[in-house]
């Protein structure tokens, strides 16, 4: 969960999000080094009038500032491609959930169970209890077992939506007539919040997503109670 005055990302709750955080730090360091070098050259040019000397026309310098950007791009591209392939992999999921976007709420269908499906609406501000978050709490959370590969099928019934939970490193567009697929593994128990990340209409900001990761035994108890209800 984000907190006031937070400068960085939310704490990672999945291996993919941990990889994304490492890649962000890696890329940010490259940007920092480039910015420092450019600022240094600009400062030298302004203070010593380097442009009036022949050193700026040297072939060695031309080679350096042609080859170095190519090397930096490769250093950024290779980790990026690796993470993209990891995000697309779905290896033997233990649970498959179908998320359907509506104006303006989410529906969830647990395809491993015959009759386990429900709608997830935002709780109005007047109905919140102490400790609940405004505009983020829902009446029915999407419960998943922790440390279990979960496949998520995302679609929409009316307009474009986007199912996004930052802590899990998941952001998948929900497109009417199309089924998108992603996966995640919740590595720790907790409640993780997200929101629709597509401008889908007047109540776009009022269709939150809440994922609760629990131990397998608790998940089985929850699923049994939902099926009985």
PDB file of N, CA, C and O in Angstrom, residues 145-146 214-224:
ATOM      1  N   UNK A 145      -4.268 -17.932  -3.183  1.00  0.00           N
ATOM      2  CA  UNK A 145      -3.305 -18.576  -2.280  1.00  0.00           C
ATOM      3  C   UNK A 145      -1.898 -18.058  -2.537  1.00  0.00           C
ATOM      4  O   UNK A 145      -1.474 -17.905  -3.686  1.00  0.00           O
ATOM      5  N   UNK A 146      -1.176 -17.768  -1.479  1.00  0.00           N
ATOM      6  CA  UNK A 146       0.182 -17.267  -1.640  1.00  0.00           C
ATOM      7  C   UNK A 146       1.114 -18.388  -2.092  1.00  0.00           C
ATOM      8  O   UNK A 146       0.857 -19.571  -1.857  1.00  0.00           O
ATOM      9  N   UNK A 214      -3.484 -15.214   0.862  1.00  0.00           N
ATOM     10  CA  UNK A 214      -3.604 -15.921   2.128  1.00  0.00           C
ATOM     11  C   UNK A 214      -2.941 -17.290   1.997  1.00  0.00           C
ATOM     12  O   UNK A 214      -2.722 -17.776   0.880  1.00  0.00           O
ATOM     13  N   UNK A 215      -2.612 -17.941   3.109  1.00  0.00           N
ATOM     14  CA  UNK A 215      -2.103 -19.320   3.027  1.00  0.00           C
ATOM     15  C   UNK A 215      -3.122 -20.241   2.367  1.00  0.00           C
ATOM     16  O   UNK A 215      -4.325 -19.970   2.338  1.00  0.00           O
ATOM     17  N   UNK A 216      -2.640 -21.356   1.834  1.00  0.00           N
ATOM     18  CA  UNK A 216      -3.494 -22.262   1.081  1.00  0.00           C
ATOM     19  C   UNK A 216      -4.662 -22.770   1.913  1.00  0.00           C
ATOM     20  O   UNK A 216      -5.789 -22.871   1.415  1.00  0.00           O
ATOM     21  N   UNK A 217      -4.422 -23.091   3.180  1.00  0.00           N
ATOM     22  CA  UNK A 217      -5.505 -23.591   4.032  1.00  0.00           C
ATOM     23  C   UNK A 217      -6.611 -22.547   4.184  1.00  0.00           C
ATOM     24  O   UNK A 217      -7.812 -22.870   4.126  1.00  0.00           O
ATOM     25  N   UNK A 218      -6.229 -21.286   4.364  1.00  0.00           N
ATOM     26  CA  UNK A 218      -7.227 -20.222   4.476  1.00  0.00           C
ATOM     27  C   UNK A 218      -7.964 -20.027   3.158  1.00  0.00           C
ATOM     28  O   UNK A 218      -9.167 -19.727   3.144  1.00  0.00           O
ATOM     29  N   UNK A 219      -7.255 -20.171   2.039  1.00  0.00           N
ATOM     30  CA  UNK A 219      -7.921 -20.047   0.744  1.00  0.00           C
ATOM     31  C   UNK A 219      -8.962 -21.141   0.550  1.00  0.00           C
ATOM     32  O   UNK A 219     -10.064 -20.886   0.046  1.00  0.00           O
ATOM     33  N   UNK A 220      -8.632 -22.354   0.947  1.00  0.00           N
ATOM     34  CA  UNK A 220      -9.595 -23.451   0.812  1.00  0.00           C
ATOM     35  C   UNK A 220     -10.821 -23.213   1.690  1.00  0.00           C
ATOM     36  O   UNK A 220     -11.959 -23.498   1.275  1.00  0.00           O
ATOM     37  N   UNK A 221     -10.617 -22.667   2.886  1.00  0.00           N
ATOM     38  CA  UNK A 221     -11.758 -22.351   3.754  1.00  0.00           C
ATOM     39  C   UNK A 221     -12.614 -21.254   3.129  1.00  0.00           C
ATOM     40  O   UNK A 221     -13.854 -21.331   3.149  1.00  0.00           O
ATOM     41  N   UNK A 222     -11.954 -20.229   2.564  1.00  0.00           N
ATOM     42  CA  UNK A 222     -12.703 -19.139   1.925  1.00  0.00           C
ATOM     43  C   UNK A 222     -13.494 -19.642   0.731  1.00  0.00           C
ATOM     44  O   UNK A 222     -14.680 -19.303   0.568  1.00  0.00           O
ATOM     45  N   UNK A 223     -12.867 -20.453  -0.127  1.00  0.00           N
ATOM     46  CA  UNK A 223     -13.562 -20.946  -1.310  1.00  0.00           C
ATOM     47  C   UNK A 223     -14.740 -21.833  -0.920  1.00  0.00           C
ATOM     48  O   UNK A 223     -15.821 -21.773  -1.548  1.00  0.00           O
ATOM     49  N   UNK A 224     -14.595 -22.628   0.126  1.00  0.00           N
ATOM     50  CA  UNK A 224     -15.692 -23.475   0.572  1.00  0.00           C
ATOM     51  C   UNK A 224     -16.861 -22.638   1.067  1.00  0.00           C
ATOM     52  O   UNK A 224     -18.025 -22.916   0.764  1.00  0.00           O
TER      53      UNK A 224
END
